[in-house]
mmCIF file of C-alpha atoms in Angstrom:
data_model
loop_
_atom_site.group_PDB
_atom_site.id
_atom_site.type_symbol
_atom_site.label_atom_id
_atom_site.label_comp_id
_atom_site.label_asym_id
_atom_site.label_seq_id
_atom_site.Cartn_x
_atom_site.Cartn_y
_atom_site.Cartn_z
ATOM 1 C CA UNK A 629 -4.076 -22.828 -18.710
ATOM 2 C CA UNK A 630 -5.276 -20.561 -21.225
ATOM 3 C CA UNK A 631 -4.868 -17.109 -20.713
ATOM 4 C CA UNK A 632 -5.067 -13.527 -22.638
ATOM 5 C CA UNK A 633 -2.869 -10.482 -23.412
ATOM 6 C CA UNK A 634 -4.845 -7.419 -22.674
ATOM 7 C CA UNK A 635 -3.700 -3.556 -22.705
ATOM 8 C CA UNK A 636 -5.047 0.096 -23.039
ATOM 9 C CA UNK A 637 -5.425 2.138 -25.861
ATOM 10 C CA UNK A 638 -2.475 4.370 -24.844
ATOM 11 C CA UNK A 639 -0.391 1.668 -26.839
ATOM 12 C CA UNK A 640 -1.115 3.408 -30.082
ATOM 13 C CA UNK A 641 -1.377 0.324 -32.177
ATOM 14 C CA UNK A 642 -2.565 -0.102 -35.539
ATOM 15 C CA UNK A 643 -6.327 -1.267 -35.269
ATOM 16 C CA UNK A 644 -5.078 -4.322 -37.317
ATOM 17 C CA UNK A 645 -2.883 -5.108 -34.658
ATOM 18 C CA UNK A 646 -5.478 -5.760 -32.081
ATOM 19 C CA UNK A 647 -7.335 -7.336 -34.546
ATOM 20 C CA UNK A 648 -4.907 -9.982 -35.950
ATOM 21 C CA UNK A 649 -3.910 -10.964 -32.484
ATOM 22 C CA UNK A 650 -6.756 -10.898 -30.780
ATOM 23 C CA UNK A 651 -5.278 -8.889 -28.130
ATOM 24 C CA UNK A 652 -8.479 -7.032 -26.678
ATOM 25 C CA UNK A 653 -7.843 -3.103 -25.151
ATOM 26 C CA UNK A 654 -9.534 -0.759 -22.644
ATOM 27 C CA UNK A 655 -9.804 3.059 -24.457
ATOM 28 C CA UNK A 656 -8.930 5.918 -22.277
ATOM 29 C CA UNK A 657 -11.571 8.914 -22.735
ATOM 30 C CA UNK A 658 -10.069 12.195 -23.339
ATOM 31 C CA UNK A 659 -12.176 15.981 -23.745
ATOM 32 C CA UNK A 660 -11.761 18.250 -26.797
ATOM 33 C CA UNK A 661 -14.166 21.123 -27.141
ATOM 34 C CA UNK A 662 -16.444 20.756 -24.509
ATOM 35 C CA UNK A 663 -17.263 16.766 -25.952
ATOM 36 C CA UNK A 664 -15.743 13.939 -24.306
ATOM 37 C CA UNK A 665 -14.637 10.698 -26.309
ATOM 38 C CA UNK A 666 -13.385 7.398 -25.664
ATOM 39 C CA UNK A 667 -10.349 6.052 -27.756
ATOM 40 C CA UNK A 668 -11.346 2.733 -30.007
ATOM 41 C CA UNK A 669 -14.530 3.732 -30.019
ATOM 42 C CA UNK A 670 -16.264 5.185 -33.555
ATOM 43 C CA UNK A 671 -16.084 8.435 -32.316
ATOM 44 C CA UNK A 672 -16.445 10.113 -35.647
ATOM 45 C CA UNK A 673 -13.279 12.418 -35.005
ATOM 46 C CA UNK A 674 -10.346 11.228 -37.014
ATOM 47 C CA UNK A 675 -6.344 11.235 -35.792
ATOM 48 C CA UNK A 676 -6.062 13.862 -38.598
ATOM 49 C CA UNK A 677 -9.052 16.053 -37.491
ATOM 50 C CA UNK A 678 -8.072 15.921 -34.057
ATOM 51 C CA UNK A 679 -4.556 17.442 -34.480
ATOM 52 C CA UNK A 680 -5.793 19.685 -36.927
ATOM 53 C CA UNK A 681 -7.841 20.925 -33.877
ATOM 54 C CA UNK A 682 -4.931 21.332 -31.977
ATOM 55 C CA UNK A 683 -3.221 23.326 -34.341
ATOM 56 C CA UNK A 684 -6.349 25.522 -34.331
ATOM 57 C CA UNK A 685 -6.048 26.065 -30.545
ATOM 58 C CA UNK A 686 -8.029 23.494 -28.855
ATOM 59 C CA UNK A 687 -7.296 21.991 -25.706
ATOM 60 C CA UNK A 688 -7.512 18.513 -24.623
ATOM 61 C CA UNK A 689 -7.475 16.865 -21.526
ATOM 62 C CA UNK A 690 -7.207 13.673 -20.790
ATOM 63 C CA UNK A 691 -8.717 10.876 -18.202
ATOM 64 C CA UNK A 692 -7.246 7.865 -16.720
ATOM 65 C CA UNK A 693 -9.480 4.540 -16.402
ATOM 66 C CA UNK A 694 -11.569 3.696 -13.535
ATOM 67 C CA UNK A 695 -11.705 0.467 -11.606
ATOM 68 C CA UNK A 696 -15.485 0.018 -12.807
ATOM 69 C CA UNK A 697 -14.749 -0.049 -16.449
ATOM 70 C CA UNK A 698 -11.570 -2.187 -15.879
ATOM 71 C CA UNK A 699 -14.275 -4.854 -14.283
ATOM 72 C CA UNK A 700 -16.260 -4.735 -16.824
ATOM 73 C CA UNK A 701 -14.275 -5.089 -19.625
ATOM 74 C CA UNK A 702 -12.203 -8.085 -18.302
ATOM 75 C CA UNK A 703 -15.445 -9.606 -17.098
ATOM 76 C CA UNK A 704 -16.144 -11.666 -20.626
ATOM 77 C CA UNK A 705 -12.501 -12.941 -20.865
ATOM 78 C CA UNK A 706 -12.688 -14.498 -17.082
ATOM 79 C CA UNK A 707 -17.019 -15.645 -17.516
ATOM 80 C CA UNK A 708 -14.925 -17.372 -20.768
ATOM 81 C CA UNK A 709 -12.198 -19.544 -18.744
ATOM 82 C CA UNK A 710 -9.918 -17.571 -19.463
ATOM 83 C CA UNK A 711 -6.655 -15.821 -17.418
ATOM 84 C CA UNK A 712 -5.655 -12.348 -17.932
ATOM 85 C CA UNK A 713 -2.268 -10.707 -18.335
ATOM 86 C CA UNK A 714 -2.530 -6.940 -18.781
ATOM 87 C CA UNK A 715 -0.019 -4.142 -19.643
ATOM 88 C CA UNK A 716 -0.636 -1.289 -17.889
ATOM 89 C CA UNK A 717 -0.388 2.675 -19.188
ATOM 90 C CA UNK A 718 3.022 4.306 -16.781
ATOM 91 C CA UNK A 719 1.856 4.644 -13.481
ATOM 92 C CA UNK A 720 4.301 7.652 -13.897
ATOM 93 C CA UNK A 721 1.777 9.474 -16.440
ATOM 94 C CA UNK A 722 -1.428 8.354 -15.121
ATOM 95 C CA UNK A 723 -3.890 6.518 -12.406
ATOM 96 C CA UNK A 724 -4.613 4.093 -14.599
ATOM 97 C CA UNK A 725 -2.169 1.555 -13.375
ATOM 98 C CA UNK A 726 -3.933 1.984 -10.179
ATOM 99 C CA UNK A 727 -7.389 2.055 -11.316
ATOM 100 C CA UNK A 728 -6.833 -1.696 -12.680
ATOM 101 C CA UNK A 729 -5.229 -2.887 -9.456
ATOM 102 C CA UNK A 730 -7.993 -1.917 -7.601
ATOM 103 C CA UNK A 731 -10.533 -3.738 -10.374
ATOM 104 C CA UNK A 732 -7.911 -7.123 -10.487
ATOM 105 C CA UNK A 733 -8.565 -7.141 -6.935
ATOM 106 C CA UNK A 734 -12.278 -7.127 -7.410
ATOM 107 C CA UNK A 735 -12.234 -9.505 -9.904
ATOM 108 C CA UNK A 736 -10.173 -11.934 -8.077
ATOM 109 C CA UNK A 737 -13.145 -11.857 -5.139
ATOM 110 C CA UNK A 738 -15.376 -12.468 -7.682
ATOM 111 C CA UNK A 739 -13.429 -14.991 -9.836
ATOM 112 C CA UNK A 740 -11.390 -17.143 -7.603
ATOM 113 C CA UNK A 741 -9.996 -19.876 -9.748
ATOM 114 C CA UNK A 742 -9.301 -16.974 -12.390
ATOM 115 C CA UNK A 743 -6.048 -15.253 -12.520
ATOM 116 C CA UNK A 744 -5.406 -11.713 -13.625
ATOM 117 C CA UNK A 745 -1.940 -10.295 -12.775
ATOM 118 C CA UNK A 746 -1.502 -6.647 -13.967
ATOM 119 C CA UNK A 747 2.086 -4.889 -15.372
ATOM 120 C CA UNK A 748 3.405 -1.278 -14.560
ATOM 121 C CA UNK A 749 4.652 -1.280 -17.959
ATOM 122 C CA UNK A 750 6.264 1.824 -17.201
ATOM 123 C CA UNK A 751 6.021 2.985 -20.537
ATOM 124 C CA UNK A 752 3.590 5.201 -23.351
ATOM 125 C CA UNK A 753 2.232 5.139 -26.500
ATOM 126 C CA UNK A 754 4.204 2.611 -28.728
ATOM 127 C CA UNK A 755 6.744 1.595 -26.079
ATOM 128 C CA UNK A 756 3.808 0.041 -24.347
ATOM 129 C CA UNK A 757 2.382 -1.044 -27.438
ATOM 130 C CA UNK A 758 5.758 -2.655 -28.097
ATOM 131 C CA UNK A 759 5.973 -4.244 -24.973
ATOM 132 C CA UNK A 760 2.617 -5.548 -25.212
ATOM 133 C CA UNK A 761 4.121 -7.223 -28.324
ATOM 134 C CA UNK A 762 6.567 -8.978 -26.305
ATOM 135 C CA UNK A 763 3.749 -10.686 -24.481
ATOM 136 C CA UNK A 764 1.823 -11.998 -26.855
ATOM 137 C CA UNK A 765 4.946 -13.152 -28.223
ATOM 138 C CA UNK A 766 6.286 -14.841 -24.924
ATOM 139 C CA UNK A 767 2.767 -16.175 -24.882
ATOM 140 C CA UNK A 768 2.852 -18.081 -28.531
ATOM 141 C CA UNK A 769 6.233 -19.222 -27.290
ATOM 142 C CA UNK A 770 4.230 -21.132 -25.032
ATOM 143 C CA UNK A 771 5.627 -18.862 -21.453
ATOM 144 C CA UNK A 772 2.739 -19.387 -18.583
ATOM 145 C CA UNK A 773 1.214 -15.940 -17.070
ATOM 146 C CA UNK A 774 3.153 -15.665 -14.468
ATOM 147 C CA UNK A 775 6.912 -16.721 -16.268
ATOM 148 C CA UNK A 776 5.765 -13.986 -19.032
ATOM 149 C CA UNK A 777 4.929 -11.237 -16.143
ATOM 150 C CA UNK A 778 8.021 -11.936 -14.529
ATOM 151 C CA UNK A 779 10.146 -11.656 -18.239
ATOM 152 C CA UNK A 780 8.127 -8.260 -18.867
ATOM 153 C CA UNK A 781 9.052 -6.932 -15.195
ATOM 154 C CA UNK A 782 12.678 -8.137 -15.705
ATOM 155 C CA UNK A 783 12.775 -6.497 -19.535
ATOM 156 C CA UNK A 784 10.559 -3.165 -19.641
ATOM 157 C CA UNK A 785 13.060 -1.123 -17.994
ATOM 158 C CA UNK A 786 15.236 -1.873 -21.478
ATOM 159 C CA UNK A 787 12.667 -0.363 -23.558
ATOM 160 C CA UNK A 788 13.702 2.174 -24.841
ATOM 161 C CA UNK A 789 11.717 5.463 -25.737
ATOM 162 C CA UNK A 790 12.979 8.359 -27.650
ATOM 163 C CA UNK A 791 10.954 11.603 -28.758
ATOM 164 C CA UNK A 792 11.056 14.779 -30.156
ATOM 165 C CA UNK A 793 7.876 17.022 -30.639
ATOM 166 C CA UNK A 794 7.407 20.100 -33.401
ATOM 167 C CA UNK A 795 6.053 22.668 -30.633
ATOM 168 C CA UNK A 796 7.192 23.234 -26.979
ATOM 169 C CA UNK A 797 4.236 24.917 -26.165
ATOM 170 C CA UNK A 798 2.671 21.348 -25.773
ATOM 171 C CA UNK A 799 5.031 20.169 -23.030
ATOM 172 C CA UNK A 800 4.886 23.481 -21.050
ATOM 173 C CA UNK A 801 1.116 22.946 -20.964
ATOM 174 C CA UNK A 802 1.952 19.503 -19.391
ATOM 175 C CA UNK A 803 4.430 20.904 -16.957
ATOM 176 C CA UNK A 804 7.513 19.288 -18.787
ATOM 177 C CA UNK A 805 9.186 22.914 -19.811
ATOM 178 C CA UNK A 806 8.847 26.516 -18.662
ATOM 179 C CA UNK A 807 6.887 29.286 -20.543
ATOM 180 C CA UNK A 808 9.815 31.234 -21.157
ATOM 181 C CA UNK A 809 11.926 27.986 -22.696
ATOM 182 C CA UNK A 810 9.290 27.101 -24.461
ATOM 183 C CA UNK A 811 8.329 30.246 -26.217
ATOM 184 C CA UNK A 812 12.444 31.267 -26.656
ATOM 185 C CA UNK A 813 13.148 27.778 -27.932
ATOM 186 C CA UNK A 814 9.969 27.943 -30.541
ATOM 187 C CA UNK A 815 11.771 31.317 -31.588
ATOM 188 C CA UNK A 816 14.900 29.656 -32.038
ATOM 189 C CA UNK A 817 13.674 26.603 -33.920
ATOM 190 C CA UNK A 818 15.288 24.511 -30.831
ATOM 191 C CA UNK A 819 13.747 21.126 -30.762
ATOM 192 C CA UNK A 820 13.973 18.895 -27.326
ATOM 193 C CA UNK A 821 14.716 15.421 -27.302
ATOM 194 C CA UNK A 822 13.269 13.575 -24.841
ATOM 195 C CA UNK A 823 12.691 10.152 -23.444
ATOM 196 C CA UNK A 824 10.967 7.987 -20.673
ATOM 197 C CA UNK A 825 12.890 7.097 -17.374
ATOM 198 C CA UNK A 826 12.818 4.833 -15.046
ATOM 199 C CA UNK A 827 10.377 5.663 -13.203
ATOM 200 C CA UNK A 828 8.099 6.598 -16.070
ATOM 201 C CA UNK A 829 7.977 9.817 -16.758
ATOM 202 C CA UNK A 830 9.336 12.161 -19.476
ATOM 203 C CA UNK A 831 12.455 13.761 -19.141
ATOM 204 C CA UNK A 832 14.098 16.582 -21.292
ATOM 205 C CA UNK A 833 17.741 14.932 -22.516
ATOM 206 C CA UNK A 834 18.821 17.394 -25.106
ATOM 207 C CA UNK A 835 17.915 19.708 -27.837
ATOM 208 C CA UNK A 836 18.253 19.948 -31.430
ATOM 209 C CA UNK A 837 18.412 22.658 -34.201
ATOM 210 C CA UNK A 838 15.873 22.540 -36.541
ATOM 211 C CA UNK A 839 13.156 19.422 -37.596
ATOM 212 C CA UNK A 840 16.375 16.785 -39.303
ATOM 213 C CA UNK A 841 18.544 17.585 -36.526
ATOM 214 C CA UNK A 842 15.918 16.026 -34.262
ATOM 215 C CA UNK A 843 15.485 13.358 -36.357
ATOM 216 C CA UNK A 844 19.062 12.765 -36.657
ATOM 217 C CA UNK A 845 19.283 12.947 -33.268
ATOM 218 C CA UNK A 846 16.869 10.042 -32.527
ATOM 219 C CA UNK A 847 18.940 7.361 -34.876
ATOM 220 C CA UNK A 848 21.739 8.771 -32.695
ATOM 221 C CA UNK A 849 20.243 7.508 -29.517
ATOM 222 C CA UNK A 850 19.210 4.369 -31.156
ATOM 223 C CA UNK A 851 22.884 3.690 -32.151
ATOM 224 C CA UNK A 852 24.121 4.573 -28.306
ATOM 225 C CA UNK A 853 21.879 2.680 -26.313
ATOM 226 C CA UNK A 854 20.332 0.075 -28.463
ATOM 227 C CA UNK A 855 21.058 -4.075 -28.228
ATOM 228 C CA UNK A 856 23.812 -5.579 -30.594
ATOM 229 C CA UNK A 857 20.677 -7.514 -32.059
ATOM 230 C CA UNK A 858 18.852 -4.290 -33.235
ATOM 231 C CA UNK A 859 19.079 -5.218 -36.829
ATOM 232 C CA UNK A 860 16.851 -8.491 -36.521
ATOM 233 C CA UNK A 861 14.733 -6.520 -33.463
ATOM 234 C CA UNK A 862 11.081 -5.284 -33.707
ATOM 235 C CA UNK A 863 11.417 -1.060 -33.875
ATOM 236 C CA UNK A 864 8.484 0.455 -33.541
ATOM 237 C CA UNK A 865 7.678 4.684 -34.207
ATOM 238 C CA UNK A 866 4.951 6.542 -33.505
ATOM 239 C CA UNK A 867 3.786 10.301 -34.842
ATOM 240 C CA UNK A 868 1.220 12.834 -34.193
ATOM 241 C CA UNK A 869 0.697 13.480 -37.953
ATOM 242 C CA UNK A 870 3.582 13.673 -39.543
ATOM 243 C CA UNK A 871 3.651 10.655 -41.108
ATOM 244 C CA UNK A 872 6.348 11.631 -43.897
ATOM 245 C CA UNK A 873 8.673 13.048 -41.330
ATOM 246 C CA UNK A 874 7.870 9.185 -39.389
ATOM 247 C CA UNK A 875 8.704 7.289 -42.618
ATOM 248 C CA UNK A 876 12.353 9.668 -42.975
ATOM 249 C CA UNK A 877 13.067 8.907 -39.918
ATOM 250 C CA UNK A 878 12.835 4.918 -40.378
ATOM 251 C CA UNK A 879 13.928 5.282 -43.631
ATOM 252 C CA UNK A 880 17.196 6.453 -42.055
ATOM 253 C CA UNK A 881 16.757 3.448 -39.850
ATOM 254 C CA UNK A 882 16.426 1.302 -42.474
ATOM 255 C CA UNK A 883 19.888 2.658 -44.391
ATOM 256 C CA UNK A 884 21.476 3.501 -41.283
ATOM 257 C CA UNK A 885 21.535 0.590 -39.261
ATOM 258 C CA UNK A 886 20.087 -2.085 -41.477
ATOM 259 C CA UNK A 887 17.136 -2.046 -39.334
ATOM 260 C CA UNK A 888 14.424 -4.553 -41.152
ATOM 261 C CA UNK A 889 11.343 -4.666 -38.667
ATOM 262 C CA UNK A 890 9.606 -1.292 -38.293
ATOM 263 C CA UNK A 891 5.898 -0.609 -37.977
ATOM 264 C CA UNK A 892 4.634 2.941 -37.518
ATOM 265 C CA UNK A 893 1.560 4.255 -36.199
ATOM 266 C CA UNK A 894 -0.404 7.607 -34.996
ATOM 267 C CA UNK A 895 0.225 8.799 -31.856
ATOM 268 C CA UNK A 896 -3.663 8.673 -30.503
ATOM 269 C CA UNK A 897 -5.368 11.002 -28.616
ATOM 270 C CA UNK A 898 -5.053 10.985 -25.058
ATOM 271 C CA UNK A 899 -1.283 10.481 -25.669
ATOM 272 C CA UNK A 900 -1.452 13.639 -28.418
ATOM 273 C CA UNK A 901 -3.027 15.275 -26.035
ATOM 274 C CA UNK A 902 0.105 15.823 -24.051
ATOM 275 C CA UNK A 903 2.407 15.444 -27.239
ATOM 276 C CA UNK A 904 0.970 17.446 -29.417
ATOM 277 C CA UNK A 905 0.756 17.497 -33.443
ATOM 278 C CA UNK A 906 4.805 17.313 -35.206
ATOM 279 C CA UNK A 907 5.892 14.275 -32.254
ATOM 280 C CA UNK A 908 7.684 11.781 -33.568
ATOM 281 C CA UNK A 909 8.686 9.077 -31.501
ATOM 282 C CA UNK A 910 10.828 5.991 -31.276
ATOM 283 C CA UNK A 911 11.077 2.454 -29.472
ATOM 284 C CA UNK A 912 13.320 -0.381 -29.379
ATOM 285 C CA UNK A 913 14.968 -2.580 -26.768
ATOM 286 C CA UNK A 914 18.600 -1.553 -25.835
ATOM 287 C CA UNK A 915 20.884 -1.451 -22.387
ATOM 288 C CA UNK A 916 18.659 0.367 -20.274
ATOM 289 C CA UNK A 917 16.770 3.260 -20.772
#
């Protein structure tokens, strides 16, 4: 039976991406100044502008999806014949996980010789998007729904996700560091390396001195934790504007480790929104998390 890969836009994919696979995505909305905007929508405001905002002292917050938009946008793909595998935003850093339960459940009332089976991919930005990559390739493979949701529950919790971000200040709005670390640290020129857990949420694992120590630090990581096959694997990175610092970083990859597969992409807004302009971050599969 046929089915389709869906996700949300907290993947961070190129646009191409989506396109060339036909993989289709539900946007998350987020608020900057008083306007409210949906992500893969033409919204007018570009991932440059946006930061640049940022910098200038806007806020942004962020909202998850509801169960009435996840209805309607899987609606087409069932009315079509069609199954539905979807990968899921962390249920550790949002609702939305929950939100799309709630509308599978719906839609299976409604559609009861369609199947939609939704993944807690435990994961953000590009480490979704890079699981959602897995899918669609388990699904040209030729894996059914069900034996490619059981390989993505069995594998996510290898997917590795390492980060840095340029200003603290970002993560003490979202409750990840104190004021007081986050102002001293600034001072200091300490940047924090972080990564997702278990459980899906981020977690401060060290610090760094100064913007190449952090990025040193991350092919570090990559070296400790990654799988023997991480030359031939798919690596993916992901930045919130800094695409030259993104590029060093794989280019160190690339020389490093003989890495030959790496796509990078901008960190988008709802995820930014949290992040904050200067993140850099990177995904692979490796031992565990």
């Amino acid at each position: 039976m046929s089915y389709r890969i869906t996700t949300d836009s907290t993947c961070d994919l190129p646009q191409e991406f989506y396109r060339e696979r036909g993989i289709p995505y539900i946007g998350l909305s987020f608020q900057l100044d008083g306007k409210e905007y949906k992500e893969g929508t033409e919204t007018g405001l570009s991932s440059k502008d946006f930061y640049n905002q940022l910098r200038a002292g806007k806020q942004s917050s962020t909202m998850q999806v509801n169960a009435y938009d996840f209805v309607a946008f899987l609606e087409p793909i069932l009315q079509a014949g069609e199954d539905v595998l979807h990968v899921a935003f962390s249920s550790g850093l949002s609702g939305t996980y929950a939100s799309c339960c709630r509308g599978a459940e719906e839609l299976k009332e409604k559609y009861p010789d369609r199947t939609v089976v939704v993944v807690d991919s435990l994961c953000a930005s590009m480490g979704e998007g890079l699981l959602t990559y897995y899918a669609d390739e388990n699904r040209k493979k030729g894996m059914s729904l069900q034996e490619n949701a059981d390989w993505l529950e069995k594998n996510k919790l290898h997917l590795c996700h390492w980060f840095t971000v340029d200003d603290l200040m970002f993560l003490h709005r979202g409750g990840r560091v104190n004021k007081a670390s986050a102002i001293f640290g600034s001072l200091l020129g300490i940047k924090p390396v972080l990564h997702v857990d278990d459980e899906g949420h981020l977690i401060l694992m060290s610090k760094a001195r100064g913007r190449v120590g952090s990025i040193d630090a991350l092919v570090q990581k990559l070296k400790e934790s990654a799988n023997p096959d991480i030359q031939d694997q798919m690596v993916f990175i992901s930045h919130g504007d800094c695409l030259d610092e993104a590029q060093l970083l794989a280019d160190k990859l690339r020389k490093g480790v003989g890495i030959k597969n790496i796509l990078i992409s901008d960190i988008g807004a709802v995820i930014g929104s949290h992040s904050g302009p200067g993140t850099i971050a990177l995904f692979f599969m490796g031992k565990q998390r």
